[in-house]
CSV table of N, CA and C in Angstrom, one decimal:
chain,number,residue,atom,x,y,z
A,1,VAL,N,77.7,128.7,135.3
A,1,VAL,CA,77.1,127.6,135.9
A,1,VAL,C,76.2,126.9,134.9
A,2,LYS,N,75.6,127.6,134.0
A,2,LYS,CA,74.8,127.0,133.0
A,2,LYS,C,75.6,126.1,132.1
A,3,ALA,N,76.8,126.7,131.7
A,3,ALA,CA,77.7,126.0,130.8
A,3,ALA,C,78.3,124.7,131.4
A,4,ASN,N,78.4,124.7,132.7
A,4,ASN,CA,79.0,123.6,133.4
A,4,ASN,C,78.2,123.4,134.7
A,5,PRO,N,77.0,122.7,134.7
A,5,PRO,CA,76.2,122.6,135.9
A,5,PRO,C,76.8,121.8,137.0
A,6,ASN,N,77.8,121.0,136.7
A,6,ASN,CA,78.5,120.2,137.7
A,6,ASN,C,79.7,120.9,138.4
A,7,ILE,N,79.8,122.2,138.2
A,7,ILE,CA,80.9,122.9,138.8
A,7,ILE,C,80.7,122.8,140.3
A,8,ARG,N,81.8,122.6,141.0
A,8,ARG,CA,81.9,122.5,142.5
A,8,ARG,C,81.3,121.2,143.0
A,9,VAL,N,80.9,120.3,142.0
A,9,VAL,CA,80.3,119.0,142.4
A,9,VAL,C,81.4,118.0,142.0
A,10,SER,N,81.6,117.8,140.7
A,10,SER,CA,82.6,116.8,140.3
A,10,SER,C,83.7,117.5,139.5
A,11,VAL,N,83.5,118.8,139.3
A,11,VAL,CA,84.6,119.6,138.6
A,11,VAL,C,84.9,120.9,139.4
A,12,SER,N,86.1,121.0,139.8
A,12,SER,CA,86.5,122.2,140.6
A,12,SER,C,86.7,123.4,139.8
A,13,GLU,N,86.6,124.6,140.4
A,13,GLU,CA,86.9,125.8,139.7
A,13,GLU,C,88.4,125.9,139.4
A,14,GLU,N,89.2,125.4,140.2
A,14,GLU,CA,90.6,125.4,140.0
A,14,GLU,C,91.0,124.6,138.7
A,15,PHE,N,90.3,123.4,138.6
A,15,PHE,CA,90.6,122.6,137.4
A,15,PHE,C,90.2,123.3,136.2
A,16,LEU,N,89.0,123.9,136.2
A,16,LEU,CA,88.5,124.7,135.0
A,16,LEU,C,89.5,125.8,134.7
A,17,GLU,N,90.0,126.5,135.7
A,17,GLU,CA,90.9,127.6,135.4
A,17,GLU,C,92.2,127.1,134.8
A,18,LYS,N,92.7,126.0,135.3
A,18,LYS,CA,93.9,125.4,134.8
A,18,LYS,C,93.7,125.0,133.3
A,19,GLN,N,92.6,124.4,133.0
A,19,GLN,CA,92.2,124.0,131.6
A,19,GLN,C,92.1,125.3,130.7
A,20,ARG,N,91.5,126.3,131.3
A,20,ARG,CA,91.4,127.6,130.5
A,20,ARG,C,92.8,128.2,130.2
A,21,ARG,N,93.7,128.2,131.2
A,21,ARG,CA,95.0,128.7,130.9
A,21,ARG,C,95.8,127.9,129.9
A,22,ALA,N,95.6,126.6,130.0
A,22,ALA,CA,96.2,125.7,129.0
A,22,ALA,C,95.7,125.9,127.6
A,23,ALA,N,94.4,126.1,127.5
A,23,ALA,CA,93.8,126.4,126.2
A,23,ALA,C,94.2,127.7,125.6
A,24,ILE,N,94.4,128.7,126.4
A,24,ILE,CA,94.9,130.0,125.9
A,24,ILE,C,96.4,129.9,125.5
A,25,ALA,N,97.1,129.1,126.2
A,25,ALA,CA,98.6,128.9,125.9
A,25,ALA,C,98.8,128.1,124.6
A,26,ARG,N,97.9,127.1,124.4
A,26,ARG,CA,98.0,126.2,123.3
A,26,ARG,C,96.7,126.2,122.5
A,27,PRO,N,96.5,127.0,121.5
A,27,PRO,CA,95.2,127.2,120.9
A,27,PRO,C,94.6,125.9,120.3
A,28,GLN,N,95.4,124.9,120.0
A,28,GLN,CA,94.8,123.6,119.5
A,28,GLN,C,94.0,122.9,120.6
A,29,LYS,N,94.2,123.3,121.9
A,29,LYS,CA,93.4,122.8,123.0
A,29,LYS,C,92.1,123.6,123.2
A,30,MET,N,91.9,124.7,122.6
A,30,MET,CA,90.8,125.6,122.8
A,30,MET,C,89.5,124.9,122.5
A,31,ALA,N,89.4,124.2,121.3
A,31,ALA,CA,88.2,123.6,120.9
A,31,ALA,C,87.7,122.5,122.0
A,32,ILE,N,88.7,121.8,122.5
A,32,ILE,CA,88.4,120.7,123.5
A,32,ILE,C,87.9,121.4,124.8
A,33,TYR,N,88.5,122.5,125.2
A,33,TYR,CA,88.1,123.2,126.4
A,33,TYR,C,86.7,123.7,126.2
A,34,GLN,N,86.4,124.4,125.1
A,34,GLN,CA,85.1,125.0,124.9
A,34,GLN,C,84.0,123.9,124.8
A,35,THR,N,84.3,122.8,124.2
A,35,THR,CA,83.3,121.7,124.0
A,35,THR,C,83.1,121.0,125.3
A,36,LYS,N,84.1,120.6,126.0
A,36,LYS,CA,84.0,119.8,127.2
A,36,LYS,C,83.7,120.6,128.5
A,37,HIS,N,84.1,121.8,128.5
A,37,HIS,CA,83.9,122.5,129.8
A,37,HIS,C,83.0,123.8,129.7
A,38,LEU,N,82.7,124.3,128.5
A,38,LEU,CA,81.8,125.4,128.4
A,38,LEU,C,80.5,125.2,127.7
A,39,ASN,N,80.3,123.9,127.2
A,39,ASN,CA,79.1,123.5,126.5
A,39,ASN,C,79.0,124.4,125.2
A,40,MET,N,80.1,124.6,124.6
A,40,MET,CA,80.1,125.4,123.3
A,40,MET,C,80.6,124.4,122.2
A,41,TRP,N,79.9,124.5,121.1
A,41,TRP,CA,80.3,123.7,119.9
A,41,TRP,C,81.5,124.5,119.3
A,42,ALA,N,82.6,123.8,119.0
A,42,ALA,CA,83.8,124.5,118.5
A,42,ALA,C,84.2,123.7,117.2
A,43,ASN,N,84.6,124.5,116.2
A,43,ASN,CA,85.1,123.9,115.0
A,43,ASN,C,86.6,123.6,115.2
A,44,ALA,N,87.0,122.4,115.1
A,44,ALA,CA,88.4,122.1,115.4
A,44,ALA,C,89.3,122.7,114.4
A,45,ALA,N,88.9,122.9,113.2
A,45,ALA,CA,89.7,123.5,112.1
A,45,ALA,C,90.1,124.9,112.5
A,46,GLU,N,89.4,125.6,113.3
A,46,GLU,CA,89.7,126.9,113.7
A,46,GLU,C,90.7,127.0,114.9
A,47,ALA,N,91.0,125.9,115.5
A,47,ALA,CA,91.7,125.9,116.8
A,47,ALA,C,93.2,125.4,116.7
A,48,TYR,N,93.7,125.0,115.5
A,48,TYR,CA,95.0,124.4,115.5
A,48,TYR,C,96.0,125.4,115.9
A,49,PHE,N,96.0,126.7,115.5
A,49,PHE,CA,96.9,127.7,116.1
A,49,PHE,C,96.1,129.0,116.1
A,50,ASP,N,96.7,129.9,116.8
A,50,ASP,CA,96.1,131.2,117.1
A,50,ASP,C,96.3,132.1,115.8
A,51,ILE,N,95.3,132.2,115.0
A,51,ILE,CA,95.4,133.0,113.7
A,51,ILE,C,95.7,134.5,114.0
A,52,LEU,N,95.2,135.0,115.0
A,52,LEU,CA,95.4,136.4,115.3
A,52,LEU,C,96.9,136.7,115.7
A,53,ALA,N,97.5,135.7,116.4
A,53,ALA,CA,98.9,135.9,116.8
A,53,ALA,C,99.7,135.7,115.5
A,54,TRP,N,99.3,134.8,114.6
A,54,TRP,CA,100.0,134.6,113.4
A,54,TRP,C,100.0,135.8,112.5
A,55,GLN,N,98.8,136.4,112.4
A,55,GLN,CA,98.6,137.6,111.5
A,55,GLN,C,99.4,138.8,112.1
A,56,ALA,N,99.6,138.9,113.4
A,56,ALA,CA,100.3,139.9,114.0
A,56,ALA,C,101.8,139.9,113.7
A,57,CYS,N,102.3,138.8,113.2
A,57,CYS,CA,103.7,138.6,112.8
A,57,CYS,C,103.9,139.1,111.3
A,58,GLU,N,102.9,139.4,110.6
A,58,GLU,CA,103.0,139.7,109.2
A,58,GLU,C,103.9,140.9,109.0
A,59,ASN,N,104.8,140.8,108.0
A,59,ASN,CA,105.7,141.9,107.6
A,59,ASN,C,105.8,141.7,106.1
A,60,THR,N,105.0,142.5,105.3
A,60,THR,CA,105.0,142.4,103.9
A,60,THR,C,106.2,143.0,103.2
A,61,GLU,N,107.0,143.7,104.0
A,61,GLU,CA,108.2,144.3,103.4
A,61,GLU,C,109.5,143.4,103.4
A,62,ILE,N,109.3,142.2,103.8
A,62,ILE,CA,110.5,141.3,103.8
A,62,ILE,C,110.6,140.8,102.3
A,63,GLY,N,111.8,141.1,101.8
A,63,GLY,CA,112.1,140.7,100.4
A,63,GLY,C,113.2,139.6,100.3
A,64,PHE,N,113.4,139.1,99.1
A,64,PHE,CA,114.4,138.1,99.0
A,64,PHE,C,115.8,138.6,99.4
A,65,GLU,N,116.1,139.9,99.2
A,65,GLU,CA,117.4,140.4,99.6
A,65,GLU,C,117.6,140.3,101.1
A,66,ASP,N,116.6,140.2,101.9
A,66,ASP,CA,116.7,140.1,103.4
A,66,ASP,C,117.3,138.7,103.7
A,67,PHE,N,117.3,137.8,102.8
A,67,PHE,CA,117.8,136.5,103.1
A,67,PHE,C,119.3,136.3,102.7
A,68,GLU,N,119.8,137.3,101.9
A,68,GLU,CA,121.1,137.2,101.4
A,68,GLU,C,122.1,137.1,102.5
A,69,GLY,N,123.0,136.1,102.4
A,69,GLY,CA,124.1,135.9,103.3
A,69,GLY,C,123.7,135.2,104.6
A,70,LEU,N,122.4,134.8,104.7
A,70,LEU,CA,121.9,134.1,105.9
A,70,LEU,C,121.9,132.6,105.6
A,71,PRO,N,122.0,131.8,106.6
A,71,PRO,CA,121.7,130.3,106.4
A,71,PRO,C,120.3,130.2,106.0
A,72,LEU,N,120.0,129.7,104.8
A,72,LEU,CA,118.6,129.6,104.3
A,72,LEU,C,118.1,128.2,104.2
A,73,TYR,N,116.9,128.0,104.7
A,73,TYR,CA,116.2,126.7,104.7
A,73,TYR,C,114.9,126.9,103.9
A,74,GLY,N,114.5,125.8,103.2
A,74,GLY,CA,113.3,125.9,102.4
A,74,GLY,C,112.5,124.6,102.6
A,75,GLY,N,111.2,124.8,102.4
A,75,GLY,CA,110.3,123.6,102.4
A,75,GLY,C,109.4,123.8,101.2
A,76,LEU,N,109.3,122.7,100.4
A,76,LEU,CA,108.6,122.8,99.1
A,76,LEU,C,107.5,121.8,99.2
A,77,ASP,N,106.3,122.2,98.8
A,77,ASP,CA,105.1,121.3,98.7
A,77,ASP,C,104.5,121.6,97.3
A,78,LEU,N,104.5,120.5,96.5
A,78,LEU,CA,104.0,120.6,95.1
A,78,LEU,C,102.6,120.0,95.0
A,79,ALA,N,101.9,120.5,94.1
A,79,ALA,CA,100.5,120.1,93.9
A,79,ALA,C,100.4,119.3,92.5
A,80,LEU,N,99.4,118.7,92.3
A,80,LEU,CA,99.3,117.9,91.1
A,80,LEU,C,98.7,118.7,89.9
A,81,GLN,N,97.6,119.4,90.2
A,81,GLN,CA,97.0,120.1,89.0
A,81,GLN,C,96.4,121.5,89.4
A,82,ARG,N,95.5,121.6,90.3
A,82,ARG,CA,94.8,122.9,90.5
A,82,ARG,C,95.1,123.6,91.8
A,83,ASP,N,95.8,123.0,92.7
A,83,ASP,CA,96.0,123.5,94.0
A,83,ASP,C,97.3,124.4,94.0
A,84,PHE,N,97.6,125.0,95.1
A,84,PHE,CA,98.8,125.8,95.2
A,84,PHE,C,100.0,124.9,95.3
A,85,CYS,N,101.1,125.4,94.7
A,85,CYS,CA,102.4,124.8,95.0
A,85,CYS,C,103.1,125.9,95.9
A,86,ALA,N,103.9,125.5,96.9
A,86,ALA,CA,104.4,126.4,97.9
A,86,ALA,C,105.8,126.1,98.2
A,87,LEU,N,106.6,127.2,98.4
A,87,LEU,CA,108.0,127.1,98.9
A,87,LEU,C,108.0,128.1,100.1
A,88,ALA,N,108.4,127.6,101.2
A,88,ALA,CA,108.5,128.4,102.4
A,88,ALA,C,110.0,128.6,102.7
A,89,LEU,N,110.5,129.9,102.6
A,89,LEU,CA,111.9,130.2,102.9
A,89,LEU,C,112.0,130.6,104.4
A,90,TRP,N,113.0,130.2,105.1
A,90,TRP,CA,113.1,130.4,106.5
A,90,TRP,C,114.6,130.7,106.9
A,91,ALA,N,114.8,131.7,107.7
A,91,ALA,CA,116.2,132.0,108.1
A,91,ALA,C,116.1,132.9,109.4
A,92,TYR,N,117.2,132.9,110.1
A,92,TYR,CA,117.3,133.8,111.3
A,92,TYR,C,117.9,135.1,110.8
A,93,SER,N,117.3,136.2,111.0
A,93,SER,CA,117.8,137.5,110.5
A,93,SER,C,118.3,138.4,111.7
A,94,PRO,N,119.6,138.6,111.8
A,94,PRO,CA,120.0,139.5,112.8
A,94,PRO,C,119.5,140.9,112.7
A,95,SER,N,119.3,141.4,111.4
A,95,SER,CA,118.7,142.8,111.3
A,95,SER,C,117.3,142.9,111.7
A,96,PHE,N,116.5,141.8,111.7
A,96,PHE,CA,115.2,141.8,112.2
A,96,PHE,C,115.1,141.3,113.6
A,97,ALA,N,116.2,140.7,114.1
A,97,ALA,CA,116.4,140.1,115.4
A,97,ALA,C,115.3,139.0,115.6
A,98,ARG,N,115.0,138.3,114.6
A,98,ARG,CA,114.0,137.2,114.7
A,98,ARG,C,114.1,136.3,113.5
A,99,TYR,N,113.4,135.2,113.5
A,99,TYR,CA,113.3,134.3,112.4
A,99,TYR,C,112.4,135.0,111.3
A,100,ILE,N,112.7,134.9,110.1
A,100,ILE,CA,111.9,135.4,109.0
A,100,ILE,C,111.4,134.3,108.1
A,101,LEU,N,110.2,134.4,107.7
A,101,LEU,CA,109.6,133.4,106.8
A,101,LEU,C,109.0,134.1,105.6
A,102,LYS,N,109.3,133.6,104.4
A,102,LYS,CA,108.7,134.2,103.2
A,102,LYS,C,108.2,133.1,102.4
A,103,PRO,N,106.9,133.1,102.2
A,103,PRO,CA,106.3,132.0,101.3
A,103,PRO,C,106.3,132.5,99.9
A,104,VAL,N,106.5,131.5,99.0
A,104,VAL,CA,106.4,131.8,97.6
A,104,VAL,C,105.3,130.7,97.1
A,105,LEU,N,104.3,131.2,96.5
A,105,LEU,CA,103.2,130.3,96.1
A,105,LEU,C,103.0,130.4,94.6
A,106,TRP,N,102.6,129.3,94.0
A,106,TRP,CA,102.3,129.3,92.5
A,106,TRP,C,101.0,128.7,92.4
A,107,ILE,N,100.2,129.3,91.4
A,107,ILE,CA,98.9,128.7,91.1
A,107,ILE,C,98.6,128.9,89.6
A,108,PRO,N,98.0,128.0,88.9
A,108,PRO,CA,97.7,128.2,87.5
A,108,PRO,C,96.7,129.3,87.3
A,109,GLU,N,96.8,130.0,86.2
A,109,GLU,CA,95.9,131.1,85.9
A,109,GLU,C,94.5,130.7,85.9
A,110,GLY,N,94.2,129.5,85.3
A,110,GLY,CA,92.8,129.0,85.3
A,110,GLY,C,92.2,128.8,86.7
A,111,THR,N,93.1,128.3,87.6
A,111,THR,CA,92.6,128.1,89.0
A,111,THR,C,92.4,129.4,89.7
A,112,LEU,N,93.3,130.3,89.5
A,112,LEU,CA,93.2,131.6,90.2
A,112,LEU,C,91.8,132.3,89.9
A,113,GLU,N,91.4,132.1,88.7
A,113,GLU,CA,90.1,132.7,88.3
A,113,GLU,C,88.9,132.1,89.1
A,114,LEU,N,89.1,130.9,89.6
A,114,LEU,CA,88.0,130.3,90.4
A,114,LEU,C,88.1,130.7,91.8
A,115,ARG,N,89.2,131.3,92.3
A,115,ARG,CA,89.3,131.7,93.7
A,115,ARG,C,88.6,133.0,93.9
A,116,ASP,N,88.4,133.3,95.2
A,116,ASP,CA,87.7,134.5,95.6
A,116,ASP,C,88.7,135.6,95.6
A,117,GLU,N,88.3,136.8,95.8
A,117,GLU,CA,89.1,138.1,95.8
A,117,GLU,C,90.2,138.0,96.9
A,118,SER,N,89.9,137.4,98.0
A,118,SER,CA,90.9,137.4,99.1
A,118,SER,C,92.2,136.6,98.7
A,119,VAL,N,92.1,135.7,97.7
A,119,VAL,CA,93.2,135.0,97.2
A,119,VAL,C,93.8,135.8,96.0
A,120,ARG,N,93.0,136.3,95.1
A,120,ARG,CA,93.5,137.1,93.9
A,120,ARG,C,94.3,138.3,94.3
A,121,LYS,N,94.0,139.0,95.4
A,121,LYS,CA,94.7,140.2,95.7
A,121,LYS,C,96.2,139.9,96.0
A,122,TRP,N,96.5,138.7,96.4
A,122,TRP,CA,97.9,138.4,96.7
A,122,TRP,C,98.7,138.1,95.4
A,123,SER,N,98.1,138.1,94.2
A,123,SER,CA,98.8,137.9,93.0
A,123,SER,C,99.3,139.2,92.4
A,124,ASP,N,99.1,140.4,93.1
A,124,ASP,CA,99.7,141.7,92.7
A,124,ASP,C,101.0,142.0,93.5
A,125,PRO,N,101.9,142.6,92.8
A,125,PRO,CA,103.2,143.0,93.4
A,125,PRO,C,102.9,144.0,94.6
A,126,VAL,N,103.8,144.0,95.5
A,126,VAL,CA,103.7,144.9,96.7
A,126,VAL,C,104.8,145.9,96.7
A,127,GLU,N,104.5,147.2,96.8
A,127,GLU,CA,105.5,148.2,96.9
A,127,GLU,C,105.9,148.6,98.3
A,128,ARG,N,107.2,148.5,98.6
A,128,ARG,CA,107.6,148.8,100.0
A,128,ARG,C,107.7,150.3,100.2
A,129,ASN,N,107.8,150.7,101.4
A,129,ASN,CA,108.0,152.2,101.7
A,129,ASN,C,109.1,152.8,101.0
A,130,ASP,N,110.2,152.1,100.8
A,130,ASP,CA,111.4,152.6,100.1
A,130,ASP,C,111.3,152.6,98.6
A,131,GLY,N,110.1,152.2,98.1
A,131,GLY,CA,109.9,152.2,96.6
A,131,GLY,C,110.2,150.9,95.9
A,132,VAL,N,110.9,150.0,96.6
A,132,VAL,CA,111.2,148.7,96.0
A,132,VAL,C,109.9,147.9,95.8
A,133,VAL,N,109.7,147.4,94.6
A,133,VAL,CA,108.5,146.6,94.4
A,133,VAL,C,108.9,145.1,94.6
A,134,LEU,N,108.2,144.5,95.5
A,134,LEU,CA,108.4,143.0,95.7
A,134,LEU,C,107.5,142.2,94.8
A,135,PRO,N,108.0,141.0,94.5
A,135,PRO,CA,107.2,140.1,93.7
A,135,PRO,C,105.9,139.8,94.5
A,136,ALA,N,104.9,139.4,93.7
A,136,ALA,CA,103.6,139.0,94.3
A,136,ALA,C,103.9,137.8,95.2
A,137,ALA,N,103.1,137.7,96.3
A,137,ALA,CA,103.2,136.5,97.1
A,137,ALA,C,102.7,135.2,96.4
A,138,ILE,N,101.8,135.4,95.5
A,138,ILE,CA,101.3,134.3,94.6
A,138,ILE,C,101.7,134.6,93.2
A,139,ARG,N,102.5,133.7,92.7
A,139,ARG,CA,102.9,133.8,91.3
A,139,ARG,C,102.0,133.0,90.4
A,140,VAL,N,101.4,133.6,89.5
A,140,VAL,CA,100.4,133.0,88.6
A,140,VAL,C,101.1,132.5,87.4
A,141,THR,N,100.9,131.2,87.1
A,141,THR,CA,101.6,130.6,85.9
A,141,THR,C,100.5,130.4,84.8
A,142,ASP,N,101.0,130.4,83.6
A,142,ASP,CA,100.1,130.3,82.4
A,142,ASP,C,99.4,129.0,82.4
A,143,GLY,N,98.1,129.0,81.9
A,143,GLY,CA,97.4,127.8,81.7
A,143,GLY,C,96.5,127.4,82.8
A,144,ASP,N,96.0,126.1,82.7
A,144,ASP,CA,95.1,125.6,83.6
A,144,ASP,C,95.7,124.6,84.6
A,145,SER,N,96.9,124.2,84.4
A,145,SER,CA,97.6,123.2,85.3
A,145,SER,C,98.9,123.8,85.7
A,146,ILE,N,99.5,123.1,86.7
A,146,ILE,CA,100.8,123.6,87.3
A,146,ILE,C,101.9,123.6,86.3
A,147,ASP,N,102.6,124.7,86.3
A,147,ASP,CA,103.8,124.9,85.4
A,147,ASP,C,105.0,124.6,86.1
A,148,TYR,N,105.4,123.3,86.2
A,148,TYR,CA,106.6,122.9,86.9
A,148,TYR,C,107.9,123.5,86.4
A,149,GLU,N,108.0,123.8,85.1
A,149,GLU,CA,109.2,124.4,84.6
A,149,GLU,C,109.3,125.8,85.2
A,150,GLN,N,108.3,126.6,85.3
A,150,GLN,CA,108.3,127.9,85.9
A,150,GLN,C,108.7,127.8,87.4
A,151,ILE,N,108.2,126.9,88.1
A,151,ILE,CA,108.5,126.7,89.5
A,151,ILE,C,110.0,126.4,89.6
A,152,GLU,N,110.5,125.4,88.8
A,152,GLU,CA,111.9,125.1,88.9
A,152,GLU,C,112.8,126.3,88.6
A,153,GLU,N,112.4,127.1,87.6
A,153,GLU,CA,113.2,128.3,87.2
A,153,GLU,C,113.2,129.3,88.4
A,154,ASP,N,112.1,129.4,89.0
A,154,ASP,CA,112.0,130.4,90.1
A,154,ASP,C,112.9,129.9,91.3
A,155,ILE,N,112.8,128.6,91.6
A,155,ILE,CA,113.5,128.0,92.7
A,155,ILE,C,115.0,128.1,92.5
A,156,VAL,N,115.4,127.8,91.2
A,156,VAL,CA,116.9,127.9,90.9
A,156,VAL,C,117.3,129.3,91.0
A,157,GLY,N,116.5,130.3,90.6
A,157,GLY,CA,116.8,131.7,90.7
A,157,GLY,C,117.1,132.1,92.1
A,158,ILE,N,116.2,131.6,93.0
A,158,ILE,CA,116.3,132.0,94.5
A,158,ILE,C,117.6,131.3,95.0
A,159,HIS,N,117.9,130.1,94.6
A,159,HIS,CA,119.1,129.4,95.0
A,159,HIS,C,120.4,130.0,94.5
A,160,GLU,N,120.3,130.5,93.3
A,160,GLU,CA,121.5,131.2,92.8
A,160,GLU,C,121.8,132.5,93.5
A,161,ARG,N,120.8,133.2,93.9
A,161,ARG,CA,120.9,134.4,94.7
A,161,ARG,C,121.4,134.2,96.1
A,162,THR,N,120.7,133.2,96.8
A,162,THR,CA,121.0,132.9,98.2
A,162,THR,C,120.9,131.4,98.3
A,163,PRO,N,122.0,130.7,98.2
A,163,PRO,CA,122.0,129.2,98.2
A,163,PRO,C,121.3,128.6,99.5
A,164,PHE,N,120.5,127.6,99.2
A,164,PHE,CA,119.8,126.9,100.3
A,164,PHE,C,120.9,126.1,101.1
A,165,ASP,N,120.8,126.1,102.5
A,165,ASP,CA,121.5,125.2,103.3
A,165,ASP,C,120.8,123.9,103.3
A,166,ALA,N,119.5,123.9,103.2
A,166,ALA,CA,118.7,122.7,103.1
A,166,ALA,C,117.4,123.0,102.5
A,167,LEU,N,116.9,122.0,101.7
A,167,LEU,CA,115.6,122.2,101.0
A,167,LEU,C,114.9,120.9,101.2
A,168,ALA,N,113.8,120.9,102.0
A,168,ALA,CA,113.0,119.7,102.3
A,168,ALA,C,111.8,119.8,101.3
A,169,PHE,N,111.3,118.6,101.0
A,169,PHE,CA,110.1,118.6,100.1
A,169,PHE,C,109.3,117.4,100.4
A,170,ASP,N,108.0,117.5,100.0
A,170,ASP,CA,107.0,116.4,100.1
A,170,ASP,C,107.2,115.5,98.9
A,171,ASN,N,107.5,114.2,99.2
A,171,ASN,CA,107.7,113.2,98.1
A,171,ASN,C,106.5,113.0,97.2
A,172,ARG,N,105.4,113.3,97.6
A,172,ARG,CA,104.2,112.9,96.8
A,172,ARG,C,104.2,113.3,95.4
A,173,PHE,N,104.5,114.6,95.1
A,173,PHE,CA,104.6,115.0,93.7
A,173,PHE,C,106.0,115.4,93.3
A,174,ALA,N,107.0,115.0,94.0
A,174,ALA,CA,108.4,115.4,93.8
A,174,ALA,C,108.9,114.9,92.4
A,175,GLY,N,108.3,113.9,91.9
A,175,GLY,CA,108.7,113.4,90.6
A,175,GLY,C,108.4,114.3,89.5
A,176,MET,N,107.5,115.3,89.7
A,176,MET,CA,107.2,116.3,88.7
A,176,MET,C,108.3,117.3,88.6
A,177,LEU,N,109.1,117.4,89.6
A,177,LEU,CA,110.2,118.5,89.6
A,177,LEU,C,111.4,117.9,90.2
A,178,VAL,N,112.5,117.9,89.5
A,178,VAL,CA,113.7,117.4,90.0
A,178,VAL,C,114.7,118.5,90.0
A,179,LEU,N,115.2,118.9,91.1
A,179,LEU,CA,116.2,120.1,91.2
A,179,LEU,C,117.6,119.6,91.3
């Protein structure tokens, strides 16, 4: 009642319950629900998607070999100088009975040193239970700026192993890299 003093006057309990269910189902609506109906300040950046549900999907044992023979799709986002460059690989995997996503990130060595430990830990290779060592989620390139030649070499290597059915990219810095 303190959060919504007009309850049962101009706002019904049924309406608030309906809004609550909608906010739970679509996390991007949670900030609006909290602000408008619970008198809580909410940071909209936190509410775009449910980060806990996203983290529950993590499987660090997915390797490039899991994409072999599957229709493969990629999305490429390049940066200009100090930000991450990213390639997201996506396919439906019958062996996992779900869609699988594997990000490949590149960052200049000079920029990585400026990042906190939560980012730097992803620049180390991951060993699977079967002893196979997977490449790091973040590939560190030499120098202080983006190494587009290394990125191109890595993408061509992935394509040679498992050809892309489609590769989408952001036009903004695409001139830096032509595949």
